[in-house]
Amino acid sequence: MVILREGMCPGLDEALIRDLRAADIKTVEDLVSSDIEEVAQRCSVSYKALFAIRRVLLAQHTAFPVSGADLYEELLSSTAILSTGNPSLDKLLDSGVYTGEITELSGGPGSGKSQVCFAVAAHISFHLKQSVIFIDTTGGFCAGRLLQMLQTETSNTQEQMEALQRIHVSRLFDVYALLDCLYGLRGGGLQQTSVGGGSVKAVIVDSVSAVISPLLGGKQNEGMSLMIQVAGVLKTMAKDFNIAALVTNHVTRSASGEVQPGLGVSWSHIPRTRILLERVEKSAVFSPSGLRSATLIKSSRQPCPIKEELNLQWWSRSQEASSSGKRKLDETDS
Amino acid sequence: MTESGAQLFARLEARRCLKDIEPRLFPEDGGPNHGEVVELYGAEGTGKTEMLYHLLCRCVLPVASGGLEVDVVFVDTDYSLDMLRLVSILDNRLNSARSPSAGSDEAVLRSCLSRLLVVHCSSSAQLLLTLHFLETTLSSRPGLALLLIDSISAFYWLDRSEGGASFSRQEERLSKCAELLGRLLRDYRITVFATCHAIRRRSHSGPPSSSESDRPFLCRPWQRLVTHRLVCSSRQEAPNNNNNNMAAAAGSSEEPRTRQVFTVHATAAASSSTTSSSTATSSSPRTKTYRSSSFYVTDGGVEFI
C-alpha cells in the first residue's frame, strides 16, 4: 500500500494531492482503480494530466512481466548448486542446495539438523570461498564444532581462520529481530558483507520454527502473518541475490501417528525442497552413532519420497584414517 | 473511455478457446470456455504446480508437437515457478514429438519460451496493480489466451492480519483483485487457472470426497468468479502384482518402489450454476464429483493413467 505523496511523479503537486484526498483517494491503488473521468471532474484537473499521472505511477509500482526466454537465460547463468560435502545428502538434494529457493531440514531433537547446517556453512566457506550468513535463534551455534569440521579439511591454521571469517553469525531470539535482520540484509546488508570476502551465497536460519511456533495457535492471526512475512523476505532475497536459503524446522506427530514437519499446513507450501531427518533405531546395545536416515519429502526435481542413510561423522573423518584418530573422534561425538 | 481502433480490434477479436486444453481433466465437453475460471485446490505435494506446468506446455508448444501455440501469462505470487523443471518438461515433449528432419531444438525452445510472460508479485496490493498493468499487455497481444495464477491464496494470512478485526477489510484487497479479474475476463475473454493452497489439514478418517477441509475459504467475489473447481489429492500406491512377479522372476535385487499417484476431482462450483435450481443458495457447496482422473509425475511432466 503506497500513499500518494507530492513529487512522486511529475504533475503530482500538493494541491492535486489535497484535492484527491478530498475525493477519498489516498493511495496509489485507489488512484489506479478509480474512474479517471469522474475523478478529473471532481478535482477539476484535466483528464489527460490525470491519465498521464496514473500511467507513470502504474509503471513505477507494478511488477514487470518478463519473457520466459529471458528468465531462463538469466537463471541458467546465475543459479548455482552448492554441494553439502556429504555424497548421500547431495544425492538426495539432486547434487546440492540450489540457489534461488528455500530448502528445509526438519527433524526431532538430536537428529542432526544443526550439524548439517554447520557442515554446509563450512563447506561453502572453505571449498567455494564464499560468505555465509548464519542466523542462530536457538543458541546452539558452536564455533568449536565448525573449527573441528574445518580441521578435517585442512591443517593450515591461516586457511581455517579465513574460512571462519567468511561465516557471519547473528544471534536473535524473537521473530521481530529476525525480520529486522532479514530486511536489513535485503536492503543492503548483503552487499556490505560481500565487500570483505567472497559474495554471500547462503543464508542459514537455525531454526525458523523456534521463533515462529510460540506465536501460532489461538485466535490471533498475527503469528501466521509473521510466518508468511519471514517466508516472503527469504524468498525474495534468495531470488534477487541468487543465494540459497536453508532453514530448519521441528517435527510433530500427525493424527495417524507419523512424524511430520512442524509449523503447519500453511508453511508446508513455502520451501521448495524438504528433508526429514530421523535417528536410526539400532536394535543392538545402545551405542551412540552418527547414523541418521534422511527422507526427501518434497522436491520439484525428484520423485518423493526417497530415503538415504546419512552418516553425521562424515564431516569429522580424519585425513589419515588412523584407527586411534577415529576412536578419539567417536568419543567427542558422543 | 476512448480506445484506438487497434485496441478495439484486439479486445473484440476472439481469443483461442481453451475448451480442449486438457479433456482428460474435465467431463465430456465441459472444458473451460471463454471467460471461465478454474481453481486448483489441494494440500502441499498434490501436484497443483505440476498440473500448471502441464497446461503451460500444452499451450506454448508448436502445433506439430501437440501444442496450441497461444501466449500465456504466469503470475507467480509465491515464487514457486521452477524454470529449470519447466524447461526440462518442454525439452522432453519436444524430443518425443520431433521428426529427424526438424529444425534445431534450441530455436524451437526459445520460441516456446518467448510465448510465456512471467510476473512476480510480493503483496496483494502489487497483485492489484499488476492486473491493471496486464490490461495493456492483453490489448497489445491478441494471442494471449491463458492467465495462470500460482497461487491466489499466497497473501491470505497477510491480508487477514492487516485488515484487523473487520472481515470486510480483511477481504478487501482480494475482492478488488477478483472484481478486476472479472472485468478483464468479460472484456478480453481469456481463461484463468489459479491454484489455491489448503490451509486446514485434511482428516484421514473422513470420506475422501465432500470433506470439511476442502471448503473454499477465500472471499466471496473470488468464489463467485470460479466456474470449475479441481480438488487435488495424492496417495502412495504399491506397484501391482504383475510387476512384482516379473521382478522376482528376473532375479532382480531391487525392491519395487511405491509410486505416488495424484488424483484430481473436477467439480463445478455451486454458486456459478446458471440453471434455475432451487438449491442455488445452499450453505454447503455441492461437492458432487463430475470427473475423476489420476496421473503420475514423470520426467516428462504429467502422465495420465
XYZ file of C-alpha atoms in Angstrom:
639
model
C 0.000 0.000 0.000
C 1.716 3.157 -1.176
C 0.414 6.540 -0.019
C 0.325 9.348 -2.564
C 2.933 11.987 -1.825
C 3.914 15.071 -3.720
C 6.859 14.729 -6.028
C 6.257 11.035 -6.657
C 5.875 11.780 -10.333
C 5.833 14.955 -12.443
C 2.491 16.659 -12.199
C 1.643 15.366 -8.738
C 1.821 18.549 -6.653
C 0.486 19.374 -3.219
C -2.721 20.988 -4.462
C -3.617 17.946 -6.528
C -2.918 15.605 -3.610
C -5.208 17.672 -1.399
C -7.995 17.503 -3.999
C -7.503 13.763 -4.415
C -7.641 13.243 -0.679
C -10.882 15.171 -0.580
C -12.192 12.763 -3.213
C -11.163 9.875 -0.918
C -8.166 8.780 -2.985
C -5.202 8.367 -0.669
C -3.077 5.579 -2.104
C -1.663 4.608 -5.472
C -4.029 1.619 -5.616
C -7.054 3.870 -5.092
C -5.958 6.150 -7.922
C -5.256 3.307 -10.301
C -8.585 1.565 -9.635
C -10.734 4.684 -9.816
C -12.590 6.057 -12.802
C -10.269 8.735 -14.207
C -13.009 10.760 -15.930
C -15.056 11.069 -12.757
C -12.062 11.968 -10.624
C -10.869 14.540 -13.161
C -14.248 16.219 -12.991
C -14.377 16.223 -9.188
C -10.871 17.577 -8.751
C -11.134 19.978 -11.707
C -7.996 18.605 -13.281
C -7.539 17.847 -16.965
C -8.281 14.241 -17.926
C -5.072 13.979 -19.906
C -2.881 15.098 -16.973
C -4.507 12.666 -14.579
C -4.271 9.839 -17.103
C -0.558 10.551 -17.563
C -0.015 10.547 -13.786
C -1.873 7.254 -13.492
C 0.286 5.704 -16.202
C 3.540 6.823 -14.590
C 2.507 5.634 -11.117
C 1.416 2.294 -12.524
C 4.726 1.859 -14.302
C 6.630 2.755 -11.122
C 4.861 0.384 -8.757
C 3.837 -2.615 -10.752
C 5.811 -5.807 -11.253
C 7.041 -6.076 -14.803
C 6.309 -9.128 -16.912
C 9.471 -10.883 -18.045
C 9.601 -13.097 -21.086
C 10.136 -16.765 -20.294
C 13.161 -16.943 -22.594
C 14.935 -14.079 -20.803
C 14.093 -15.506 -17.402
C 15.513 -18.882 -18.409
C 18.741 -17.344 -19.733
C 19.151 -15.383 -16.525
C 18.548 -18.443 -14.370
C 20.999 -20.568 -16.361
C 23.752 -18.048 -15.788
C 23.018 -17.250 -12.168
C 21.765 -20.433 -10.499
C 24.438 -22.320 -8.614
C 24.267 -25.689 -6.900
C 26.134 -25.703 -3.591
C 27.353 -29.130 -2.570
C 26.911 -30.040 1.078
C 30.109 -32.090 1.226
C 28.311 -35.339 2.021
C 27.662 -37.524 -1.053
C 24.490 -39.202 0.290
C 22.941 -35.852 1.180
C 23.950 -34.482 -2.203
C 22.243 -37.415 -3.879
C 19.024 -36.614 -2.021
C 19.188 -32.947 -2.899
C 19.927 -33.626 -6.583
C 23.618 -32.664 -6.271
C 23.307 -29.947 -3.636
C 21.452 -26.970 -2.271
C 20.143 -24.825 -5.137
C 20.368 -21.049 -5.017
C 17.189 -19.089 -5.514
C 14.987 -21.295 -3.365
C 14.312 -22.307 0.226
C 15.421 -25.753 1.419
C 14.040 -27.066 4.695
C 15.570 -29.591 7.090
C 13.208 -30.914 9.717
C 13.821 -33.363 12.493
C 13.413 -34.072 16.172
C 15.932 -33.116 18.831
C 19.334 -34.638 18.223
C 18.551 -35.628 14.686
C 21.436 -33.641 13.284
C 19.825 -30.544 11.736
C 22.317 -28.111 13.244
C 25.215 -30.403 12.321
C 24.128 -30.392 8.702
C 23.826 -26.586 8.822
C 27.355 -26.247 10.233
C 28.648 -28.650 7.612
C 27.044 -26.746 4.750
C 28.402 -23.454 6.098
C 31.908 -24.891 6.499
C 31.855 -26.449 3.030
C 30.705 -23.273 1.281
C 33.141 -21.125 3.201
C 36.157 -23.372 2.742
C 35.754 -25.051 -0.629
C 33.758 -22.457 -2.531
C 35.420 -19.496 -0.755
C 32.090 -17.672 -0.462
C 30.467 -15.977 2.523
C 27.668 -17.451 4.568
C 25.197 -15.700 6.864
C 24.247 -17.906 9.816
C 21.257 -16.798 11.887
C 21.108 -18.680 15.163
C 17.793 -18.499 17.030
C 18.298 -21.358 19.460
C 21.654 -20.507 20.973
C 23.062 -23.743 19.616
C 25.762 -22.280 17.430
C 29.153 -23.698 18.338
C 32.236 -22.195 16.746
C 34.362 -25.004 18.152
C 32.420 -27.587 16.149
C 32.862 -25.530 12.973
C 36.592 -25.359 13.636
C 36.666 -29.124 14.140
C 34.976 -29.640 10.765
C 37.417 -27.276 9.080
C 40.352 -29.024 10.732
C 39.467 -32.233 8.911
C 39.691 -30.354 5.620
C 42.997 -28.643 6.148
C 45.669 -28.341 8.826
C 46.713 -24.847 7.773
C 45.509 -22.529 10.551
C 45.613 -19.499 8.274
C 43.119 -21.090 5.891
C 40.935 -22.228 8.786
C 40.771 -18.699 10.153
C 39.940 -17.243 6.764
C 37.160 -19.773 6.305
C 35.752 -18.978 9.750
C 35.852 -15.279 8.994
C 33.637 -15.792 5.968
C 30.825 -17.119 8.175
C 28.848 -14.236 9.708
C 26.760 -15.184 12.728
C 23.760 -13.312 14.145
C 22.102 -14.408 17.359
C 18.440 -13.421 17.619
C 15.697 -14.864 19.728
C 12.409 -13.388 18.541
C 10.636 -13.007 15.243
C 10.776 -9.200 15.096
C 14.556 -9.237 15.426
C 14.637 -11.902 12.715
C 12.515 -9.789 10.386
C 14.698 -6.771 11.163
C 17.822 -8.710 10.333
C 16.416 -10.148 7.102
C 15.040 -6.813 5.880
C 18.366 -5.201 6.687
C 20.197 -7.854 4.707
C 17.877 -7.452 1.769
C 18.141 -3.691 1.887
C 21.888 -3.501 1.507
C 23.441 -5.620 4.218
C 24.280 -8.379 1.741
C 26.341 -6.065 -0.422
C 28.181 -4.743 2.615
C 29.013 -8.238 3.804
C 30.300 -9.194 0.376
C 32.870 -6.408 0.340
C 35.369 -8.281 2.514
C 35.366 -11.897 1.380
C 33.514 -13.561 -1.469
C 29.870 -12.760 -2.175
C 27.208 -14.184 0.126
C 25.975 -17.479 -1.267
C 23.833 -18.860 1.544
C 21.645 -17.709 4.398
C 21.077 -20.372 7.054
C 18.359 -19.877 9.685
C 18.629 -22.374 12.550
C 15.874 -22.681 13.443
C 12.971 -20.782 11.971
C 10.365 -22.680 13.963
C 11.898 -21.676 17.317
C 10.819 -18.058 16.802
C 7.542 -18.694 14.997
C 5.865 -21.639 16.705
C 5.336 -19.794 20.014
C 3.161 -17.314 18.094
C 0.970 -19.836 16.322
C -2.306 -21.182 17.592
C -5.040 -19.337 19.370
C -7.377 -16.888 17.701
C -4.905 -14.227 16.575
C -3.677 -14.138 13.005
C -0.502 -12.248 13.827
C 1.574 -15.389 14.099
C 0.540 -16.721 10.682
C 1.081 -13.333 9.087
C 4.575 -13.010 10.600
C 5.426 -16.502 9.388
C 4.370 -15.605 5.833
C 6.358 -12.358 6.050
C 9.515 -14.239 7.051
C 8.926 -16.646 4.179
C 8.351 -13.787 1.759
C 11.532 -11.929 2.606
C 13.609 -15.144 2.493
C 12.218 -15.996 -0.924
C 12.726 -12.553 -2.434
C 16.250 -12.443 -1.021
C 17.021 -15.888 -2.441
C 15.638 -14.960 -5.838
C 17.051 -11.453 -6.208
C 20.537 -12.090 -4.850
C 20.947 -15.710 -6.040
C 21.565 -17.190 -2.635
C 20.464 -20.470 -1.118
C 18.192 -20.247 1.909
C 18.452 -23.193 4.308
C 16.055 -23.323 7.258
C 15.449 -25.877 9.975
C 12.142 -26.893 11.466
C 10.932 -29.077 14.309
C 8.617 -32.077 13.950
C 5.215 -33.037 15.303
C 3.097 -36.160 15.103
C 0.151 -36.256 12.742
C -3.262 -37.646 13.614
C -2.278 -41.049 12.268
C 0.856 -41.107 14.408
C 3.564 -40.489 11.870
C 6.233 -37.855 12.132
C 5.746 -34.733 10.048
C 7.449 -31.329 9.876
C 6.082 -28.624 12.146
C 4.656 -25.143 11.565
C 1.512 -26.476 9.951
C -0.114 -26.639 6.551
C 0.459 -23.021 5.552
C 4.225 -23.326 5.959
C 4.352 -26.595 4.016
C 3.884 -24.769 0.706
C 6.808 -22.443 1.290
C 10.028 -24.482 0.954
C 10.771 -25.896 -2.498
C 12.672 -28.893 -1.086
C 12.077 -30.583 2.279
C 14.140 -33.223 4.041
C 13.134 -35.088 7.193
C 15.947 -36.353 9.439
C 15.411 -39.192 11.887
C 17.588 -41.243 14.189
C 18.172 -44.776 13.017
C 16.806 -47.310 15.508
C 19.509 -49.829 16.292
C 18.196 -52.984 17.861
C 21.605 -53.765 19.397
C 23.041 -52.323 22.597
C 22.707 -48.582 22.779
C 25.755 -47.155 21.065
C 25.794 -43.522 20.063
C 26.283 -43.406 16.356
C 26.264 -40.726 13.763
C 23.819 -42.621 11.590
C 20.643 -40.807 10.593
C 18.040 -41.508 7.974
C 17.195 -38.617 5.685
C 13.950 -38.719 3.709
C 13.208 -36.365 0.859
C 9.537 -35.485 1.304
C 9.104 -32.683 -1.178
C 11.042 -31.871 -4.299
C 10.281 -30.324 -7.641
C 13.010 -32.313 -9.350
C 12.912 -35.840 -7.972
C 10.111 -38.292 -7.223
C 9.402 -38.439 -3.500
C 9.801 -39.978 -1.050
C 13.420 -41.116 -1.227
C 15.262 -42.374 1.835
C 19.005 -42.289 2.314
C 21.237 -43.144 5.204
C 23.284 -40.233 6.380
C 26.408 -40.507 8.489
C 26.955 -37.366 10.514
C 30.505 -38.456 11.190
C 31.322 -37.978 7.517
C 32.241 -34.404 8.309
C 34.574 -35.476 11.106
C 36.520 -38.103 9.201
C 40.218 -37.624 9.615
C 42.540 -37.379 6.632
C 44.939 -40.074 7.832
C 42.157 -42.557 8.754
C 44.222 -43.908 11.606
C 42.228 -46.115 13.999
C 43.255 -44.187 17.124
C 42.252 -40.917 15.495
C 38.838 -42.312 14.639
C 38.205 -43.546 18.165
C 39.027 -40.132 19.551
C 36.561 -38.512 17.211
C 33.916 -41.052 18.201
C 34.334 -40.056 21.817
C 33.981 -36.373 21.130
C 30.863 -37.008 19.078
C 29.045 -38.982 21.757
C -13.270 5.926 -22.372
C -11.772 6.136 -25.796
C -9.649 3.426 -27.279
C -7.871 3.191 -30.573
C -9.062 1.021 -33.410
C -6.270 -1.446 -32.831
C -7.204 -1.783 -29.151
C -10.853 -2.281 -30.022
C -9.970 -4.956 -32.521
C -7.664 -6.673 -30.033
C -10.418 -6.640 -27.455
C -13.208 -7.983 -29.592
C -11.308 -10.466 -31.690
C -11.957 -13.896 -30.325
C -9.069 -15.359 -28.395
C -8.328 -19.050 -28.756
C -10.940 -21.051 -26.930
C -9.238 -23.367 -24.467
C -12.013 -25.923 -24.087
C -9.721 -28.639 -25.406
C -6.750 -27.711 -23.240
C -6.946 -30.972 -21.265
C -10.033 -33.050 -21.975
C -8.930 -35.743 -19.500
C -9.451 -33.382 -16.570
C -12.964 -32.183 -17.301
C -16.194 -34.075 -18.054
C -17.425 -34.543 -21.617
C -17.259 -31.220 -23.462
C -17.009 -29.499 -20.113
C -13.683 -27.782 -20.536
C -13.232 -24.142 -19.563
C -14.930 -21.830 -22.017
C -14.094 -18.181 -22.695
C -14.068 -16.090 -19.568
C -14.148 -19.008 -17.155
C -12.008 -19.526 -14.079
C -10.704 -22.889 -12.911
C -9.445 -23.226 -9.356
C -6.982 -25.991 -8.461
C -7.310 -26.645 -4.756
C -5.179 -29.008 -2.699
C -2.700 -29.554 0.098
C 1.044 -29.477 -0.345
C 2.548 -32.017 -2.680
C -0.658 -32.883 -4.534
C 0.568 -31.856 -7.951
C -1.072 -28.448 -8.489
C 2.032 -26.704 -9.774
C 2.921 -29.752 -11.911
C -0.534 -29.558 -13.476
C 0.065 -25.872 -14.238
C 3.354 -26.780 -15.945
C 1.472 -29.401 -17.969
C -1.144 -26.879 -19.114
C 1.552 -24.293 -19.808
C 3.473 -26.705 -22.022
C 0.299 -27.661 -23.836
C -0.279 -24.000 -24.655
C 3.160 -22.822 -25.724
C 4.336 -25.845 -27.703
C 4.059 -25.621 -31.503
C 1.141 -27.408 -33.112
C 3.489 -30.010 -34.571
C 4.436 -31.167 -31.064
C 0.885 -31.292 -29.807
C 0.519 -27.734 -28.528
C -1.837 -24.835 -29.108
C 0.654 -22.016 -29.812
C -1.036 -19.419 -27.612
C 0.603 -16.847 -25.352
C 0.435 -17.377 -21.605
C 0.914 -15.048 -18.641
C 2.105 -16.693 -15.407
C 1.520 -14.619 -12.272
C 3.827 -16.050 -9.623
C 2.889 -14.897 -6.128
C 4.844 -17.391 -4.056
C 7.967 -17.833 -6.180
C 7.153 -21.428 -6.914
C 7.876 -21.332 -10.650
C 10.843 -23.592 -11.301
C 12.011 -22.597 -14.775
C 14.547 -25.426 -14.914
C 11.823 -28.018 -14.325
C 9.551 -26.318 -16.868
C 12.287 -26.336 -19.495
C 13.066 -29.989 -18.849
C 9.388 -30.860 -19.425
C 9.307 -28.780 -22.627
C 12.518 -30.426 -23.819
C 11.105 -33.867 -23.136
C 7.922 -33.162 -25.083
C 9.731 -31.566 -27.999
C 12.125 -34.504 -28.232
C 9.386 -37.112 -28.187
C 7.467 -35.350 -30.934
C 10.443 -34.292 -33.021
C 10.895 -35.652 -36.501
C 14.519 -36.259 -37.543
C 14.479 -33.542 -40.176
C 13.116 -30.802 -37.949
C 14.992 -27.606 -37.115
C 17.268 -27.121 -34.137
C 15.819 -27.690 -30.694
C 17.294 -24.523 -29.239
C 15.415 -22.238 -31.580
C 12.121 -24.047 -31.046
C 12.620 -23.974 -27.267
C 13.327 -20.256 -27.379
C 10.238 -19.584 -29.446
C 8.121 -21.595 -26.989
C 9.549 -19.717 -24.028
C 9.004 -16.367 -25.702
C 5.263 -17.101 -25.669
C 5.411 -17.134 -21.874
C 5.353 -13.975 -19.734
C 6.205 -14.285 -16.040
C 5.283 -11.707 -13.381
C 6.360 -11.971 -9.734
C 4.125 -10.289 -7.136
C 5.006 -9.871 -3.497
C 1.784 -8.466 -1.986
C -1.914 -8.260 -2.807
C -1.602 -4.526 -3.449
C 1.069 -5.275 -6.040
C -1.157 -8.010 -7.486
C -3.930 -5.458 -7.956
C -1.599 -3.004 -9.682
C -0.157 -5.779 -11.823
C -3.603 -6.843 -13.005
C -4.247 -3.231 -14.043
C -0.967 -3.247 -15.922
C -1.810 -6.558 -17.551
C -4.743 -4.873 -19.232
C -2.363 -3.013 -21.531
C -0.478 -6.253 -22.169
C -3.740 -8.003 -23.034
C -4.742 -5.340 -25.508
C -1.372 -5.412 -27.247
C -1.115 -9.198 -27.512
C -4.192 -10.752 -29.142
C -2.552 -14.179 -28.961
C -2.760 -14.170 -25.164
C -5.468 -16.612 -24.154
C -4.429 -18.035 -20.787
C -3.655 -16.488 -17.418
C -2.136 -18.759 -14.761
C -2.011 -17.588 -11.142
C 0.098 -19.550 -8.662
C -1.220 -19.054 -6.111
C -4.193 -16.873 -5.365
C -4.106 -17.704 -1.647
C -0.497 -16.616 -1.071
C -1.473 -13.353 0.658
C -4.377 -14.753 2.641
C -2.760 -14.530 6.085
C -1.060 -11.196 5.348
C -4.380 -9.644 4.346
C -6.196 -11.093 7.331
C -3.714 -9.647 9.744
C -3.610 -6.240 8.042
C -7.370 -5.982 7.965
C -7.654 -6.026 11.711
C -10.915 -7.091 13.241
C -13.354 -6.491 10.397
C -13.793 -9.269 7.847
C -14.707 -6.866 5.077
C -11.417 -5.013 5.449
C -9.541 -8.291 5.560
C -11.052 -9.411 2.281
C -10.999 -6.001 0.626
C -7.832 -6.404 -1.425
C -8.592 -9.843 -2.792
C -12.168 -8.740 -3.543
C -10.823 -5.849 -5.602
C -8.496 -8.210 -7.440
C -11.376 -10.591 -8.097
C -13.605 -7.806 -9.402
C -10.881 -6.508 -11.683
C -10.214 -10.033 -12.908
C -13.929 -10.429 -13.606
C -13.897 -7.276 -15.727
C -10.816 -8.464 -17.637
C -12.486 -11.819 -18.258
C -15.627 -10.168 -19.634
C -13.771 -7.679 -21.801
C -10.958 -9.813 -23.147
C -12.456 -13.340 -22.920
C -9.362 -15.104 -21.616
C -9.293 -18.211 -19.449
C -7.796 -18.274 -15.951
C -6.366 -21.201 -13.987
C -5.463 -20.434 -10.370
C -4.056 -22.629 -7.611
C -5.250 -22.302 -4.045
C -3.335 -23.857 -1.188
C -5.249 -25.671 1.542
C -4.987 -24.135 4.981
C -6.602 -26.889 7.007
C -5.234 -30.359 7.329
C -7.487 -32.974 5.810
C -8.576 -35.608 8.320
C -7.649 -39.037 7.071
C -10.513 -40.761 8.847
C -13.257 -38.977 6.920
C -14.538 -39.874 3.454
C -12.265 -38.685 0.653
C -14.879 -36.543 -1.062
C -17.099 -33.839 0.432
C -14.643 -33.243 3.224
C -14.950 -30.264 5.554
C -11.383 -29.221 4.896
C -11.998 -28.721 1.158
C -14.428 -25.875 1.644
C -13.429 -22.679 -0.169
C -12.088 -20.098 2.248
C -11.270 -17.133 0.058
C -13.539 -14.114 -0.282
C -16.991 -14.265 -1.871
C -16.194 -12.278 -5.045
C -13.489 -14.845 -5.843
C -15.779 -17.779 -5.129
C -18.406 -16.268 -7.441
C -15.810 -15.984 -10.175
C -14.766 -19.645 -10.073
C -16.643 -21.863 -12.527
C -14.724 -25.118 -12.171
C -13.046 -26.395 -9.038
C -10.466 -29.174 -9.269
C -9.657 -30.749 -5.926
C -6.238 -32.412 -5.958
C -5.001 -35.148 -3.679
C -2.300 -37.776 -3.704
C -1.587 -41.165 -2.204
C 1.153 -43.765 -2.231
C 0.432 -46.773 -4.366
C 2.198 -50.093 -4.147
C 3.109 -51.417 -7.582
C 0.717 -54.023 -8.927
C 1.330 -57.759 -8.688
C 2.452 -58.245 -12.271
C 5.479 -56.092 -11.702
C 6.256 -57.951 -8.504
C 6.225 -61.346 -10.199
C 8.296 -60.168 -13.106
C 10.865 -58.644 -10.837
C 11.074 -61.820 -8.752
C 11.343 -63.993 -11.831
C 14.107 -61.880 -13.303
C 16.054 -62.286 -10.065
C 16.312 -58.561 -9.667
C 17.570 -57.426 -6.285
C 15.793 -54.047 -6.375
C 12.615 -53.855 -4.433
C 9.735 -52.331 -6.396
C 9.233 -48.746 -5.277
C 5.866 -47.368 -4.333
C 4.758 -44.636 -6.667
C 2.884 -41.535 -5.836
C -0.455 -41.318 -7.622
C -2.134 -37.920 -7.937
C -5.895 -37.625 -8.284
C -7.982 -34.716 -9.460
C -11.734 -34.451 -8.800
C -13.430 -31.942 -11.084
C -16.487 -30.250 -9.676
C -18.498 -27.262 -10.777
C -18.639 -24.523 -8.166
C -22.152 -24.327 -6.752
C -22.523 -20.551 -6.865
C -21.807 -20.295 -10.557
C -24.591 -22.591 -11.643
C -26.803 -20.742 -14.089
C -29.643 -23.232 -14.136
C -32.660 -22.228 -12.103
C -32.049 -24.703 -9.376
C -33.841 -24.326 -6.083
C -30.704 -25.244 -4.184
C -28.679 -22.365 -5.633
C -28.019 -20.761 -2.258
C -27.290 -23.860 -0.225
C -24.910 -23.257 2.638
C -22.711 -26.256 1.931
C -21.258 -26.361 -1.562
C -22.168 -29.246 -3.781
C -19.153 -31.462 -3.932
C -20.629 -33.961 -6.317
C -17.715 -35.047 -8.458
C -18.185 -34.778 -12.171
C -14.963 -36.389 -13.276
C -12.046 -38.028 -11.539
C -8.695 -38.530 -13.195
C -5.352 -39.815 -11.957
C -1.823 -39.195 -13.098
C 1.816 -39.872 -12.324
C 4.517 -37.226 -12.411
C 7.477 -38.283 -14.517
C 10.473 -36.582 -16.046
C 8.332 -35.601 -18.978
C 5.715 -33.981 -16.788
C 2.228 -35.201 -16.051
C 1.280 -38.599 -17.406
C -2.353 -39.590 -17.135
C -3.248 -43.140 -16.208
